[in-house]
Tab-separated table of C-alpha atoms in Angstrom:
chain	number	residue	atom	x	y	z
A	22	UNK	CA	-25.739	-13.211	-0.919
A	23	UNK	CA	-24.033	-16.445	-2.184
A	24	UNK	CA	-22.945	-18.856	0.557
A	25	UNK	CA	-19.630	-20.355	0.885
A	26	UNK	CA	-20.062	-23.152	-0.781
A	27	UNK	CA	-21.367	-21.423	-3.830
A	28	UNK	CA	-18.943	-18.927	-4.295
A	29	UNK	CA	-16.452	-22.013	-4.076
A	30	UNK	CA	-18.628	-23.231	-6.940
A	31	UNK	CA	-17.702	-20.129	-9.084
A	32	UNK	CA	-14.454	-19.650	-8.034
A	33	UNK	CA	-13.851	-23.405	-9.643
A	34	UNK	CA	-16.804	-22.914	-12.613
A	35	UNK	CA	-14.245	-20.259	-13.663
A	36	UNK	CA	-10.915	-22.037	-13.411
A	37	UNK	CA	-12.876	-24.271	-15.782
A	38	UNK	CA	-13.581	-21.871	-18.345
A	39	UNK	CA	-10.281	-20.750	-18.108
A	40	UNK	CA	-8.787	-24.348	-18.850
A	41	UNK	CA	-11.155	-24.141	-22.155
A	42	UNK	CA	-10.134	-20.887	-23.660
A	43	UNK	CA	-6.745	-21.599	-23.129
A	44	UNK	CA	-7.243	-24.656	-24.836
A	45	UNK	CA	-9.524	-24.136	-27.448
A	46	UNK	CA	-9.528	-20.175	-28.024
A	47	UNK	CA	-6.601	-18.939	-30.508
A	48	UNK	CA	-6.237	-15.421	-28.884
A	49	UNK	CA	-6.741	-17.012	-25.758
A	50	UNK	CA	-3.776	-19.402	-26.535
A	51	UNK	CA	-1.875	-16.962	-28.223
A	52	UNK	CA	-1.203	-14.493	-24.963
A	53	UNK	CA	1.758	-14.085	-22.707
A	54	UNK	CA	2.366	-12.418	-19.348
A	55	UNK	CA	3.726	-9.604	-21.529
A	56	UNK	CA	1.182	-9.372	-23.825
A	57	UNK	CA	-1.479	-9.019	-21.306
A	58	UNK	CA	0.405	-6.675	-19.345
A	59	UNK	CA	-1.218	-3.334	-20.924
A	60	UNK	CA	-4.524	-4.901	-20.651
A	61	UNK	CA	-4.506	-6.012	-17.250
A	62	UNK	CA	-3.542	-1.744	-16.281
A	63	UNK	CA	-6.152	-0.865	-18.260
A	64	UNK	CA	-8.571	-3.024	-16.382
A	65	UNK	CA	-7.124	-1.741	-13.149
A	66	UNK	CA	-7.962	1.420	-14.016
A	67	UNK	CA	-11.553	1.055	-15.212
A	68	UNK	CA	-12.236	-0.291	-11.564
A	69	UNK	CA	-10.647	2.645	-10.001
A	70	UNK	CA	-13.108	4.617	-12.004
A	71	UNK	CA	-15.768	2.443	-11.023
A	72	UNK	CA	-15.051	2.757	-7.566
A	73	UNK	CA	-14.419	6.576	-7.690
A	74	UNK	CA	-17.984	6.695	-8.685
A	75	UNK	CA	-19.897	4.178	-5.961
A	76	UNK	CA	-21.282	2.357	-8.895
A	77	UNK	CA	-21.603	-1.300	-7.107
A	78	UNK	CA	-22.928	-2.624	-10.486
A	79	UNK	CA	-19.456	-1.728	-12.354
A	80	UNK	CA	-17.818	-2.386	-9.510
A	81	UNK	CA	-18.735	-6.315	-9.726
A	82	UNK	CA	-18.062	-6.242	-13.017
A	83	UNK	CA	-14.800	-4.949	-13.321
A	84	UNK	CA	-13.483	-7.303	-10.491
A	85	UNK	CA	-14.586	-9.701	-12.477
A	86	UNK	CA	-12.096	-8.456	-15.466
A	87	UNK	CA	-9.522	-8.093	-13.037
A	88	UNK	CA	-10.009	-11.538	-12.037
A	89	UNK	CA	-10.189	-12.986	-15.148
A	90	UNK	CA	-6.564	-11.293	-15.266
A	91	UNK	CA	-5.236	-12.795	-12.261
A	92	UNK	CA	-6.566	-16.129	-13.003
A	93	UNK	CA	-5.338	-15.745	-16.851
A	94	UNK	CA	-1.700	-15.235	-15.204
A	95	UNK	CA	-1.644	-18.466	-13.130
A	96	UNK	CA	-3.206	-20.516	-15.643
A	97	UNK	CA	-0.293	-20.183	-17.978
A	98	UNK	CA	2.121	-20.086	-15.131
A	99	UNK	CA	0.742	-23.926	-14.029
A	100	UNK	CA	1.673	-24.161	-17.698
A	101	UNK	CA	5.233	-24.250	-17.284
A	102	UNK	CA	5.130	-25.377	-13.488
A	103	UNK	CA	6.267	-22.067	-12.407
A	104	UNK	CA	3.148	-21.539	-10.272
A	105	UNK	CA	-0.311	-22.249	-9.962
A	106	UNK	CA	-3.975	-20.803	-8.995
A	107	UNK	CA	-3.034	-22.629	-5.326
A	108	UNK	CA	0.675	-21.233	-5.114
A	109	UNK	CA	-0.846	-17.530	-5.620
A	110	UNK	CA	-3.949	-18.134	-2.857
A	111	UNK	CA	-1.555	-19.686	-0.692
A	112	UNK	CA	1.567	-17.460	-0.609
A	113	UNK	CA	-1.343	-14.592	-0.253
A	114	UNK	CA	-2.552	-16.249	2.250
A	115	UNK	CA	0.603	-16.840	4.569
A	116	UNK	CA	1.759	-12.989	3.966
A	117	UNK	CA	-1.601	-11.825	5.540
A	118	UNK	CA	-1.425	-14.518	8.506
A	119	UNK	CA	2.405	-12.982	8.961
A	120	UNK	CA	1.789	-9.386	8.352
A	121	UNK	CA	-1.155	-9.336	10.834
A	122	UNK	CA	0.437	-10.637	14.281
A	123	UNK	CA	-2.234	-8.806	16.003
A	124	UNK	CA	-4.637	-11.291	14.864
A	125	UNK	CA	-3.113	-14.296	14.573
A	126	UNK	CA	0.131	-14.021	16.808
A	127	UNK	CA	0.667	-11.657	20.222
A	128	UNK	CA	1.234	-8.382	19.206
A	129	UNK	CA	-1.218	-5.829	20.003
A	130	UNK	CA	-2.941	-3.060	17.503
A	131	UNK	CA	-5.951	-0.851	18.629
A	132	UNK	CA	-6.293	1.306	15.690
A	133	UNK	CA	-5.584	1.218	11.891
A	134	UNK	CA	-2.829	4.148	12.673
A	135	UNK	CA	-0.667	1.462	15.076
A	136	UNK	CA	-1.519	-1.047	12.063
A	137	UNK	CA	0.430	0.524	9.769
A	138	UNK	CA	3.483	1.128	12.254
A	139	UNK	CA	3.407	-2.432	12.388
A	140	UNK	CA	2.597	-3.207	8.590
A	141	UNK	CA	6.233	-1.665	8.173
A	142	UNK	CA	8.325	-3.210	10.890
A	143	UNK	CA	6.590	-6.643	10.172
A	144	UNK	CA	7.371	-6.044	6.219
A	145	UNK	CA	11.108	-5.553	6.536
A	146	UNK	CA	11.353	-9.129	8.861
A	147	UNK	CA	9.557	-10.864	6.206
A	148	UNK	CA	11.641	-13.375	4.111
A	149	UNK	CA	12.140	-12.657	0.462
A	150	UNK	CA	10.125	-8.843	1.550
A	151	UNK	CA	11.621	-5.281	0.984
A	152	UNK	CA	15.185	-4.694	2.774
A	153	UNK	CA	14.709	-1.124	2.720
A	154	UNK	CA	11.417	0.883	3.847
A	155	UNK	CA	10.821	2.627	0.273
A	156	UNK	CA	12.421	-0.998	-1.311
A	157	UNK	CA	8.552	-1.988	-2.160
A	158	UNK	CA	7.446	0.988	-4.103
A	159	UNK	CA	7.080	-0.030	-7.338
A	160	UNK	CA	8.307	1.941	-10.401
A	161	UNK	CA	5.579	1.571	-12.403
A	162	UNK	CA	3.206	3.772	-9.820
A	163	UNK	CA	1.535	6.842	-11.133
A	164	UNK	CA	3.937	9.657	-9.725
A	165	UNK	CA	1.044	11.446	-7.246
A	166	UNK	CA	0.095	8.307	-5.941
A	167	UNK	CA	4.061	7.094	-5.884
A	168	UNK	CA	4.780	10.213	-3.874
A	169	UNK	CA	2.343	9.352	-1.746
A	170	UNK	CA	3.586	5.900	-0.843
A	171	UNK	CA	6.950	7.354	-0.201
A	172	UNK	CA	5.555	9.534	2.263
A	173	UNK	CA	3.673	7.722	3.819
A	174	UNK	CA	6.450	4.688	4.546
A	175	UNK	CA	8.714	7.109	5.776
A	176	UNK	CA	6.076	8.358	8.453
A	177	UNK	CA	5.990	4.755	9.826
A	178	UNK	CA	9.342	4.495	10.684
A	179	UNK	CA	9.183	8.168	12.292
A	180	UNK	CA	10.609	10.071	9.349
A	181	UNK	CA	7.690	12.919	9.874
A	182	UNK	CA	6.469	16.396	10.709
A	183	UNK	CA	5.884	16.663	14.846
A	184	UNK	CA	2.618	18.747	14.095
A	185	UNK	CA	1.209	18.874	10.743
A	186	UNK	CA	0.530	22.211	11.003
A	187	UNK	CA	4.208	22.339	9.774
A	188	UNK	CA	3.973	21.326	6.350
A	189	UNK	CA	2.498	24.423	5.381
A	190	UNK	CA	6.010	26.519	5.990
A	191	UNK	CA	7.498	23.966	3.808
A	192	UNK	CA	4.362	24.511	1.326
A	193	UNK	CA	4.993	27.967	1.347
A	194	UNK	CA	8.594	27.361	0.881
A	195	UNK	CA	8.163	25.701	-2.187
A	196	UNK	CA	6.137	28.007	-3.722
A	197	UNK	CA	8.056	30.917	-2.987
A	198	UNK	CA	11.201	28.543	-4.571
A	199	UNK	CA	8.967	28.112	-8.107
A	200	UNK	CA	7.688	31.453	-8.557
A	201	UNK	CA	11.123	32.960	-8.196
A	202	UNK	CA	12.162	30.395	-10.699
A	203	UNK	CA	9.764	31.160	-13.107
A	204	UNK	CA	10.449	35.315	-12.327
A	205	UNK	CA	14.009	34.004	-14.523
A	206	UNK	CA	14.540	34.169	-17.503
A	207	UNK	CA	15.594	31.022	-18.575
A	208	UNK	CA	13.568	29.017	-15.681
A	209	UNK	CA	16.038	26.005	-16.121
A	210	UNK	CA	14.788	24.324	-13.046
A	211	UNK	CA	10.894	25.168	-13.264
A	212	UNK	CA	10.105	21.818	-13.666
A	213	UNK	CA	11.881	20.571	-10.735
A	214	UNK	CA	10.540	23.303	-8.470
A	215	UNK	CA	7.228	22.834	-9.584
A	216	UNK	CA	7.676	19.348	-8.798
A	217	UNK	CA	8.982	20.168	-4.957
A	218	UNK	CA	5.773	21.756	-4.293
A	219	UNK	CA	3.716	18.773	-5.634
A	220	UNK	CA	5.480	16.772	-3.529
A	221	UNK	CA	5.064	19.190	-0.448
A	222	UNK	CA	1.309	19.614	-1.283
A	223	UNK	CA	1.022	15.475	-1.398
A	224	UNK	CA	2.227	15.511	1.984
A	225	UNK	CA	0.245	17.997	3.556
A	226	UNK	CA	-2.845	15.885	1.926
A	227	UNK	CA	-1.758	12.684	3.429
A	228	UNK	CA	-1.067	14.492	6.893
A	229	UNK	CA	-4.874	15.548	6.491
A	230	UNK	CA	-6.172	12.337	5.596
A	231	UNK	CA	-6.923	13.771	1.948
A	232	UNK	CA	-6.179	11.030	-0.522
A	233	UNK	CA	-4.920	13.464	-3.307
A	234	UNK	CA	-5.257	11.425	-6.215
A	235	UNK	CA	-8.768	10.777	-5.193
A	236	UNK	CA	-9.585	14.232	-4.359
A	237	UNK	CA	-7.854	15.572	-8.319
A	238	UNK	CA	-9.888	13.360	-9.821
A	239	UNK	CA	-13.273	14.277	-8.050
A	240	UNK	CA	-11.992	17.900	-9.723
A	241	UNK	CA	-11.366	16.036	-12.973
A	242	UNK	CA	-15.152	14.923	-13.038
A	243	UNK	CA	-16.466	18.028	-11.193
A	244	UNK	CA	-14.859	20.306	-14.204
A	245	UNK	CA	-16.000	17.779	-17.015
A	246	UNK	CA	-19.483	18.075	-15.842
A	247	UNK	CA	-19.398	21.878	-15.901
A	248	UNK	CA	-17.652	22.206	-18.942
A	249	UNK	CA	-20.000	19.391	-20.654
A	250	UNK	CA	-22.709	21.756	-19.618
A	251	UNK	CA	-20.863	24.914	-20.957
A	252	UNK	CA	-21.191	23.180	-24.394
A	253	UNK	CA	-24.570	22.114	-24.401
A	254	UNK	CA	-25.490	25.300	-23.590
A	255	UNK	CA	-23.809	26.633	-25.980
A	256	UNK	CA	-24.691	24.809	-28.888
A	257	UNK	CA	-28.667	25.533	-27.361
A	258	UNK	CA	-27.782	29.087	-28.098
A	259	UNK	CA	-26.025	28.641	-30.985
A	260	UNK	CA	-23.215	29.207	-30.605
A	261	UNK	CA	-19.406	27.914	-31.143
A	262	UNK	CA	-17.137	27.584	-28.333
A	263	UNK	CA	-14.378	28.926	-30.254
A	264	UNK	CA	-16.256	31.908	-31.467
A	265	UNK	CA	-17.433	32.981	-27.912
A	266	UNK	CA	-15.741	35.408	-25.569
A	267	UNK	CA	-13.887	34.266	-22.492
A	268	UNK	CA	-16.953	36.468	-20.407
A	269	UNK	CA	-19.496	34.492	-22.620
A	270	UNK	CA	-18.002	31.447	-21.485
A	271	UNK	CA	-17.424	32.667	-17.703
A	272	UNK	CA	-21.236	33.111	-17.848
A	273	UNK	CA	-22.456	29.952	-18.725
A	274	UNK	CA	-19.641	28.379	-16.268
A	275	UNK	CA	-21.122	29.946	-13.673
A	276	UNK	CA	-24.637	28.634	-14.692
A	277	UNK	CA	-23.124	25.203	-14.730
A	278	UNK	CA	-21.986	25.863	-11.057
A	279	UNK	CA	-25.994	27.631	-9.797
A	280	UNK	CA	-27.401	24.920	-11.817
A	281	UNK	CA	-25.377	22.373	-9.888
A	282	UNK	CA	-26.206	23.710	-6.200
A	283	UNK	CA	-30.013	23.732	-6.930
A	284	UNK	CA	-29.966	19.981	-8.137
């Protein structure tokens, strides 16, 4: 591993590059905070995929495109004197030296549960911070993991189930709410019903200690990789998907699933 000095090095060998590109590069010149916006999600996501899937190689590499991002961003910030590379480390800097007491002042924290009790109190004091618990949720969050968030800021302040046991009546609930919806015949309100047992079933993950986006995407892969194998399979035989039956299809799903147990 790099020493301190050296990763000092790169942290300023890229500010460098970053002075050049903007200065000599015409699509480097040419972007704005908006334009970039897309870009920079995009890159957010690729790491989340690269982290979903241990891959330390991709890992590294996408920080490195989110970087680039965050460093694009401050670069043309110093350009109007808005803010600067130093501004960003050093407002980071004094939010994590104010929303950690328990290391640098005197309160007291003995386990990442009575952290995040304190991440919320702390949060509200801080100046030019969220006035309201649920005031730092941004809009922009995916809706499973946004639901999340909102439960999970409520529970710091005390807004929670007493045993989590609970949550399942209210799981229940909800799904006894939808299906009778969806017995009508116009359903008006599927949507929203369908929506209150999301919700409910977010919750009862978090109370768990299930991340839920994390856990539907490990389904996402785990049915891509069958289903992949349905079709090569199929095509070995073949066949065309659209010209099998649904038990022809059953069959080689549930070789994808033996095949899967014995690797």
């Amino acid at each position: 591993m790099s020493s301190r000095s050296e990763q000092l090095a790169a942290f300023g060998r890229l500010l460098d590059i970053m002075d050049d590109l903007r200065e000599k590069c015409p699509w480097d010149r040419k972007q704005t905070f908006d334009s970039l916006r897309q870009n920079t999600i995009e890159e957010t996501y690729e790491l989340a995929t690269a982290i979903s899937r241990h891959d330390m190689n991709e890992i590294s590499k996408e920080l490195g495109d989110v970087l680039l991002h965050v460093i694009f961003y401050a670069k043309m910030g110093s350009e109007t004197g808005a803010f600067d590379i130093a501004d960003v480390c050093n407002r980071l800097c004094d939010k994590l030296i104010f929303r950690h007491p328990h290391v640098y002042g005197q309160e007291a924290a003995q386990n990442a549960e009575e952290v995040s009790h304190l991440w919320e109190q702390v949060k509200l004091k801080e100046q030019g911070g969220n006035k309201t618990v649920l005031g730092g949720i941004p809009d922009s969050l995916p809706a499973l993991v946004k639901a999340y968030r909102i439960q999970d800021k409520v529970a710091n302040v005390g807004f929670d189930w007493e045993h989590r046991e609970d949550v399942w009546g209210k799981v229940h609930e909800e799904l006894d709410e939808l299906q009778a919806e969806l017995a009508k015949e116009d359903g008006g309100n599927k949507e929203a019903e369908f929506g209150d047992l999301l919700f409910a079933m977010i919750n009862a993950a978090r109370l768990y200690k299930i991340r839920p986006d994390n856990a539907l995407e490990q389904t996402n892969l785990k049915f891509m990789r069958r289903f992949n194998y349905l079709e090569q399979r199929a095509k070995e035989k073949g066949h065309d998907l659209k010209d099998m039956t649904l038990d022809e299809m059953e069959a080689l799903w549930q070789e994808a699933k033996a095949n899967e147990q014995t690797e």
